[in-house]
Coordinates of C-alpha atoms and ligand atoms in Angstrom, one line a residue:
X1 CA -3.0 -37.8 -11.7
X2 CA -0.3 -35.8 -13.4
X3 CA -0.3 -32.0 -13.5
X4 CA -1.6 -31.7 -17.1
X5 CA -4.3 -34.2 -16.5
X6 CA -5.5 -32.3 -13.5
X7 CA -5.3 -29.0 -15.3
X8 CA -7.6 -30.3 -18.0
X9 CA -10.0 -32.4 -15.8
X10 CA -10.0 -31.4 -12.1
X11 CA -13.4 -29.9 -11.2
X12 CA -14.7 -30.3 -14.7
X13 CA -17.2 -33.1 -15.0
X14 CA -19.4 -33.1 -18.1
X15 CA -22.5 -31.0 -17.5
X16 CA -25.1 -33.3 -15.9
X17 CA -28.1 -31.8 -17.7
X18 CA -26.6 -31.8 -21.3
X19 CA -23.4 -33.7 -21.3
X20 CA -21.5 -30.6 -22.4
X21 CA -17.8 -31.4 -22.0
X22 CA -17.0 -27.8 -21.1
X23 CA -18.2 -26.2 -17.9
X24 CA -20.9 -23.8 -19.0
X25 CA -20.8 -20.0 -18.2
X26 CA -23.6 -19.9 -15.6
X27 CA -24.4 -16.2 -16.3
X28 CA -27.0 -16.0 -13.5
X29 CA -27.4 -14.0 -10.3
X30 CA -29.7 -16.3 -8.5
X31 CA -30.9 -19.9 -8.4
X32 CA -34.6 -21.0 -8.0
X33 CA -35.3 -23.0 -4.8
X34 CA -37.7 -25.9 -4.8
X35 CA -39.2 -25.1 -1.5
X36 CA -38.1 -23.3 1.7
X37 CA -34.6 -24.5 2.7
X38 CA -34.3 -26.8 -0.4
X39 CA -31.9 -25.9 -3.2
X40 CA -29.4 -27.6 -5.5
X41 CA -26.3 -26.2 -3.6
X42 CA -26.5 -22.7 -5.0
X43 CA -28.6 -19.7 -3.8
X44 CA -27.0 -16.5 -4.8
X45 CA -24.1 -16.0 -7.2
X46 CA -21.9 -13.8 -4.9
X47 CA -21.9 -16.7 -2.4
X48 CA -21.2 -19.3 -5.1
X49 CA -21.6 -19.9 -8.8
X50 CA -21.0 -23.2 -10.6
X51 CA -18.5 -21.8 -13.1
X52 CA -16.5 -20.1 -10.4
X53 CA -16.8 -23.3 -8.2
X54 CA -15.3 -25.4 -11.0
X55 CA -12.3 -23.0 -11.3
X56 CA -11.9 -22.9 -7.5
X57 CA -11.8 -26.7 -7.4
X58 CA -9.4 -26.8 -10.3
X59 CA -6.9 -24.3 -8.9
X60 CA -7.0 -25.9 -5.5
X61 CA -5.9 -29.2 -7.1
X62 CA -3.2 -27.6 -9.2
X63 CA -1.7 -25.9 -6.1
X64 CA -1.8 -29.1 -4.1
X65 CA -4.3 -27.5 -1.7
X66 CA -7.8 -28.4 -0.4
X67 CA -9.6 -25.1 -0.8
X68 CA -9.6 -22.5 -3.6
X69 CA -11.2 -19.1 -3.9
X70 CA -11.5 -17.0 -7.0
X71 CA -11.5 -13.2 -6.8
X72 CA -12.1 -10.2 -9.1
X73 CA -8.4 -9.5 -9.3
X74 CA -5.1 -10.5 -7.8
X75 CA -5.3 -7.4 -5.5
X76 CA -8.8 -8.5 -4.4
X77 CA -7.4 -11.9 -3.5
X78 CA -4.5 -10.3 -1.5
X79 CA -6.9 -7.9 0.2
X80 CA -9.1 -10.8 1.3
X81 CA -6.1 -12.7 2.8
X82 CA -5.1 -9.6 4.7
X83 CA -8.7 -9.2 5.9
X84 CA -8.0 -12.3 8.1
X85 CA -6.0 -10.0 10.3
X86 CA -7.1 -7.3 12.7
X87 CA -5.9 -3.9 13.9
X88 CA -2.6 -4.2 15.8
X89 CA -1.4 -7.2 13.8
X90 CA 2.0 -7.0 12.2
X91 CA 3.1 -8.3 8.8
X92 CA 6.6 -9.0 7.5
X93 CA 6.8 -8.7 3.7
X94 CA 9.4 -8.9 1.0
X95 CA 11.0 -5.5 0.3
X96 CA 10.3 -6.0 -3.4
X97 CA 6.7 -7.2 -3.5
X98 CA 4.5 -6.3 -6.4
X99 CA 3.9 -2.5 -6.4
X100 CA 0.1 -2.9 -6.1
X101 CA 0.6 -5.0 -3.0
X102 CA 2.9 -2.4 -1.4
X103 CA 0.3 0.3 -2.2
X104 CA -2.5 -1.7 -0.7
X105 CA -0.5 -2.4 2.5
X106 CA 0.8 1.2 2.9
X107 CA -1.9 3.4 1.6
X108 CA -5.0 1.4 2.6
X109 CA -4.4 -1.3 5.2
X110 CA -2.2 0.9 7.4
X111 CA -5.2 3.1 8.0
X112 CA -6.9 0.1 9.6
X113 CA -4.2 -0.4 12.2
X114 CA -2.1 -3.1 10.4
X115 CA 1.7 -2.5 10.5
X116 CA 4.3 -3.7 8.0
X117 CA 8.0 -4.3 7.9
X118 CA 9.7 -4.9 4.5
X119 CA 12.9 -7.0 4.4
X120 CA 15.2 -8.7 2.0
X121 CA 13.6 -12.2 2.3
X122 CA 16.5 -13.9 0.5
X123 CA 18.2 -13.3 3.9
X124 CA 16.5 -15.5 6.5
X125 CA 18.3 -13.5 9.4
X126 CA 16.5 -10.4 8.1
X127 CA 13.1 -12.2 8.2
X128 CA 13.8 -13.5 11.7
X129 CA 15.0 -10.1 13.0
X130 CA 11.8 -8.4 11.6
X131 CA 9.5 -10.7 13.5
X132 CA 7.7 -9.1 16.5
X133 CA 5.3 -10.5 19.1
X134 CA 2.4 -9.2 17.1
X135 CA 3.6 -10.6 13.8
X136 CA 0.8 -12.8 12.3
X137 CA 1.8 -13.1 8.6
X138 CA 4.8 -13.4 6.4
X139 CA 4.1 -12.3 2.8
X140 CA 6.6 -13.6 0.2
X141 CA 7.0 -13.3 -3.5
X142 CA 9.6 -15.4 -5.3
X143 CA 11.1 -14.8 -7.8
X144 CA 10.8 -11.0 -7.3
X145 CA 9.9 -8.5 -9.9
X146 CA 12.0 -7.5 -11.8
X147 CA 15.4 -8.6 -10.3
X148 CA 14.3 -12.3 -10.0
X149 CA 15.7 -12.8 -6.5
X150 CA 14.7 -16.1 -4.9
X151 CA 13.5 -16.7 -1.4
X152 CA 14.0 -20.2 0.1
X153 CA 10.4 -21.1 0.7
X154 CA 11.1 -24.3 2.8
X155 CA 13.4 -22.5 5.2
X156 CA 11.3 -19.3 5.4
X157 CA 8.2 -21.4 6.1
X158 CA 9.9 -23.4 8.8
X159 CA 11.1 -20.2 10.5
X160 CA 7.6 -18.7 10.4
X161 CA 6.0 -21.9 11.7
X162 CA 8.1 -21.9 14.8
X163 CA 6.5 -18.5 15.6
X164 CA 2.9 -19.4 14.5
X165 CA 3.2 -16.9 11.7
X166 CA 1.1 -17.6 8.6
X167 CA 3.1 -17.8 5.4
X168 CA 1.5 -16.4 2.2
X169 CA 3.2 -16.8 -1.1
X170 CA 2.3 -14.8 -4.2
X171 CA 3.0 -17.5 -6.8
X172 CA 2.0 -15.4 -9.8
X173 CA 5.4 -15.4 -11.5
X174 CA 5.8 -19.2 -11.5
X175 CA 2.3 -20.7 -11.6
X176 CA 1.7 -24.0 -9.8
X177 CA 3.3 -25.7 -12.9
X178 CA 6.7 -24.5 -11.9
X179 CA 6.5 -24.0 -8.1
X180 CA 4.1 -25.3 -5.4
X181 CA 4.6 -23.3 -2.2
X182 CA 2.1 -25.3 -0.2
X183 CA 4.2 -28.4 -0.7
X184 CA 7.2 -26.4 0.6
X185 CA 5.5 -25.5 3.8
X186 CA 3.5 -22.3 3.0
X187 CA 0.0 -21.8 4.4
X188 CA -1.6 -19.9 1.5
X189 CA -0.9 -19.2 -2.1
X190 CA -2.2 -16.2 -3.9
X191 CA -2.3 -15.5 -7.6
X192 CA -3.1 -12.8 -10.1
X193 CA -4.8 -15.2 -12.6
X194 CA -4.5 -12.2 -14.9
X195 CA -1.0 -13.5 -15.7
X196 CA 0.1 -17.1 -16.4
X197 CA -3.0 -18.9 -15.2
X198 CA -5.3 -17.2 -17.7
X199 CA -2.4 -16.8 -20.0
X200 CA -4.0 -15.0 -22.8
X201 CA -4.0 -11.3 -21.7
X202 CA -7.8 -11.2 -21.9
X203 CA -9.0 -11.1 -18.3
X204 CA -8.3 -9.8 -14.8
X205 CA -8.7 -12.1 -11.8
X206 CA -7.2 -13.5 -8.6
X207 CA -7.2 -16.6 -6.5
X208 CA -6.2 -18.0 -3.1
X209 CA -5.5 -21.6 -2.3
X210 CA -5.0 -23.2 1.2
X211 CA -5.2 -26.4 3.2
X212 CA -6.4 -25.4 6.6
X213 CA -10.2 -25.9 6.9
X214 CA -10.9 -23.4 9.7
X215 CA -8.9 -20.7 7.8
X216 CA -10.7 -21.6 4.6
X217 CA -14.0 -21.2 6.3
X218 CA -13.0 -17.7 7.4
X219 CA -11.7 -16.8 3.9
X220 CA -15.0 -18.1 2.4
X221 CA -16.8 -15.8 4.8
X222 CA -14.7 -12.8 3.8
X223 CA -15.1 -13.6 0.1
X224 CA -18.9 -13.6 0.5
X225 CA -19.0 -10.7 3.0
X226 CA -16.8 -8.3 1.0
X227 CA -18.0 -9.7 -2.4
X228 CA -15.0 -9.2 -4.7
X229 CA -15.8 -12.4 -6.6
X230 CA -14.7 -13.4 -10.1
X231 CA -17.6 -13.4 -12.5
X232 CA -18.7 -16.5 -14.5
X233 CA -17.3 -15.3 -17.8
X234 CA -13.9 -14.6 -16.4
X235 CA -13.9 -17.8 -14.4
X236 CA -14.6 -19.7 -17.6
X237 CA -11.7 -17.9 -19.4
X238 CA -9.3 -18.9 -16.7
X239 CA -10.6 -22.5 -16.8
X240 CA -9.9 -22.5 -20.5
X241 CA -6.5 -20.9 -20.1
X242 CA -5.4 -23.3 -17.4
X243 CA -5.9 -26.4 -19.7
X244 CA -2.8 -25.4 -21.6
X245 CA -0.8 -24.1 -18.6
X246 CA 1.8 -27.0 -18.7
X247 CA 2.6 -26.7 -22.4
X248 CA 2.7 -22.9 -22.2
X249 CA 5.0 -22.9 -19.2
X250 CA 7.3 -25.4 -20.9
X251 CA 7.6 -23.1 -23.9
X252 CA 7.9 -19.9 -21.7
X253 CA 10.8 -21.6 -19.9
X254 CA 12.5 -22.8 -23.2
X255 CA 12.1 -19.4 -24.7
X256 CA 13.1 -17.6 -21.5
X257 CA 16.3 -19.6 -21.3
X258 CA 17.2 -19.0 -25.0
X259 CA 16.6 -15.3 -24.7
X260 CA 18.5 -15.1 -21.4
X261 CA 21.5 -16.9 -23.0
X262 CA 21.4 -14.7 -26.0
X263 CA 21.4 -11.5 -23.9
X264 CA 24.0 -12.9 -21.5
X265 CA 26.5 -13.2 -24.5
X266 CA 25.6 -9.8 -26.0
X267 CA 28.4 -7.2 -25.6
X268 CA 25.9 -4.3 -25.1
X269 CA 24.1 -6.0 -22.2
X270 CA 25.6 -5.4 -18.8
X271 CA 23.8 -8.0 -16.7
X272 CA 21.0 -10.5 -17.1
X273 CA 18.7 -11.5 -14.2
X274 CA 17.2 -15.0 -14.9
X275 CA 17.2 -17.9 -12.4
X276 CA 17.9 -20.4 -15.2
X277 CA 21.4 -18.9 -15.9
X278 CA 24.2 -20.5 -13.9
X279 CA 25.4 -16.9 -13.3
X280 CA 22.3 -16.2 -11.2
X281 CA 23.5 -15.9 -7.6
X282 CA 20.7 -18.3 -6.4
X283 CA 20.8 -20.6 -9.4
X284 CA 21.1 -23.7 -7.2
X285 CA 18.2 -22.8 -4.9
X286 CA 16.1 -22.0 -8.0
X287 CA 16.9 -25.5 -9.4
X288 CA 15.8 -27.0 -6.1
X289 CA 12.5 -25.3 -5.5
X290 CA 11.3 -24.5 -9.0
X291 CA 10.5 -27.0 -11.8
X292 CA 11.6 -24.5 -14.5
X293 CA 12.7 -20.9 -14.7
X294 CA 9.7 -19.5 -16.5
X295 CA 9.5 -16.6 -18.9
X296 CA 10.4 -13.6 -16.8
X297 CA 13.8 -11.9 -17.0
X298 CA 15.4 -8.5 -16.8
X299 CA 18.6 -7.1 -18.1
X300 CA 20.7 -3.9 -17.8
X301 CA 21.3 -1.8 -20.9
X302 CA 23.6 0.6 -19.0
X303 CA 21.5 3.8 -19.2
X304 CA 18.0 5.3 -19.5
X305 CA 19.0 6.5 -23.0
X306 CA 20.0 3.0 -24.1
X307 CA 16.8 1.5 -22.6
X308 CA 14.8 4.2 -24.5
X309 CA 16.4 3.4 -27.8
X310 CA 15.9 -0.3 -27.4
X311 CA 12.2 0.0 -26.4
X312 CA 11.6 2.4 -29.3
X313 CA 13.2 0.0 -31.8
X314 CA 11.5 -3.3 -30.9
X315 CA 8.8 -4.4 -33.3
X316 CA 7.6 -7.9 -32.2
X317 CA 8.0 -7.3 -28.4
X318 CA 5.2 -5.0 -27.3
X319 CA 5.9 -2.2 -24.9
X320 CA 3.4 -2.8 -22.1
X321 CA 3.0 -3.5 -18.4
X322 CA 1.6 -6.9 -17.3
X323 CA 3.1 -10.4 -18.0
X324 CA 2.4 -14.0 -18.4
X325 CA 0.5 -13.9 -21.7
X326 CA 1.4 -15.8 -24.9
X327 CA 2.8 -12.7 -26.5
X328 CA 6.1 -11.1 -25.5
X329 CA 5.8 -7.9 -23.5
X330 CA 8.8 -5.6 -22.8
X331 CA 8.9 -2.8 -20.2
X332 CA 11.0 -0.3 -18.4
X333 CA 10.6 -0.8 -14.6
X334 CA 12.1 2.5 -13.5
X335 CA 9.5 4.6 -15.4
X336 CA 6.6 2.1 -15.6
X337 CA 5.9 -0.6 -12.9
X338 CA 8.3 0.9 -10.3
X339 CA 7.9 4.7 -11.1
X340 CA 6.4 5.3 -7.7
X341 CA 9.4 3.8 -5.9
X342 CA 11.7 6.6 -4.8
X343 CA 15.0 6.7 -6.8
X344 CA 17.2 5.8 -3.8
X345 CA 15.0 2.7 -3.1
X346 CA 15.1 1.7 -6.7
X347 CA 18.9 1.8 -6.7
X348 CA 19.0 -0.3 -3.5
X349 CA 16.7 -2.9 -5.1
X350 CA 18.9 -3.0 -8.2
X351 CA 16.3 -1.4 -10.5
X352 CA 18.7 0.8 -12.5
X353 CA 17.5 3.3 -15.1
X354 CA 18.9 1.1 -17.8
X355 CA 17.0 -2.0 -16.6
X356 CA 14.5 -3.6 -19.1
X357 CA 12.1 -6.4 -18.2
X358 CA 10.8 -9.0 -20.6
X359 CA 7.8 -11.3 -20.2
X360 CA 9.0 -13.8 -22.8
X361 CA 6.0 -15.2 -24.7
X362 CA 5.7 -18.4 -26.7
X363 CA 6.3 -17.1 -30.2
X364 CA 9.1 -18.7 -32.3
X365 CA 12.1 -17.8 -30.2
X366 CA 14.3 -17.1 -33.3
X367 CA 11.9 -14.2 -34.1
X368 CA 12.1 -12.8 -30.6
X369 CA 15.9 -13.0 -30.7
X370 CA 16.0 -11.4 -34.1
X371 CA 13.8 -8.6 -32.9
X372 CA 16.0 -7.9 -29.8
X373 CA 19.1 -8.2 -32.0
X374 CA 18.0 -5.4 -34.4
X375 CA 16.9 -3.3 -31.4
X376 CA 20.1 -3.7 -29.5
X377 CA 22.0 -2.7 -32.7
X378 CA 20.4 0.8 -32.3
X379 CA 22.2 1.3 -28.9
Ligands
LIG401 C1 -0.2 -8.5 -11.4 C2 0.2 -8.9 -10.1 C3 -0.6 -8.8 -9.0 C4 -1.9 -8.1 -9.0 O1 -2.8 -8.7 -9.7 P1 -4.1 -8.0 -10.5 O2 -4.8 -9.1 -11.1 O3 -3.5 -7.0 -11.4 O4 -4.9 -7.3 -9.4 C5 -0.1 -9.3 -7.8 N1 1.1 -9.9 -7.7 C6 1.9 -10.1 -8.8 C7 3.2 -10.8 -8.6 C8 1.5 -9.6 -10.0 O5 2.3 -9.7 -11.1

């Protein structure tokens, strides 16, 4: 089946007891058993819940994987994946992973004896050099936030495979509609479903998808043992959101491209970071591994003062963290999402004080450009 057909139908048979076309919200903690040892496949809702199971099946199909697991948040999903490791294990991660991921690794998991090395994963030599005998996992995010650097997933996965290192890709920025890391050789995909998968800025959630059965068994054990599961109501919201994922991503990409082109030509904009622009240093690689460039971009206004003026002047674009919803969000990485990154590191990563990030929504793009145009005029 095609992607949109799967998004709408995979894991979603009509309800056998009523014929309801939509998977019900099974708001229950437990399931009555007929007799000792005899149940209908469900016992206790932390272990499994039919609404969550439908979502897990659906997301597995969309990511071209065999097993899906839904968690209470993207961070809970990432924490579960890292719980597959043990003290003494080493992880190589992108130097520009999501801030919450960096915080989890450095401020929580380091206390449990895991060690981490952060490298520019766009350079395969750097990934290779960072590998140690104890390296068990390579954690990648592509494109990165907010500079939109691209890592070659096929090449990085092949490199890791030679050393028996698990490759985990945070696919939140692209969604399976635009990028499918498992098909490129990765072992696991993680998501913050809070973003594009749910797509409507009304829920927090996370997911992991993978192919390997023994690894899936261990992850299922961790999901149940640690218990950070996604609730039935939130599972239902993501199931509903995903039905329109393909049409939304098509529009996010079209709007993202139009806004990027507009900004690229604007005399007050110094630089635009968007993989769909031919000026992006990895445009060719992006074209090869992604099916579209999506709705995330960033651009340099030249100074903190300029960024402040622009962000104060926008009316339609909302000043807020997060991304991936139908509405356009605009933010200032240096003082918001990346405020905890030391200034020297921000500079090295290209996160200048004048950098502005946009999660381009699916409003009429003329309205978005008109809003940015009047705001840029204030600079
Ligand atoms: C938001 C986000 C996360 C964390 O997800 P939560 O649902 O907020 O816990 C992880 N990775 C990326 C790329 C994100 O954008």
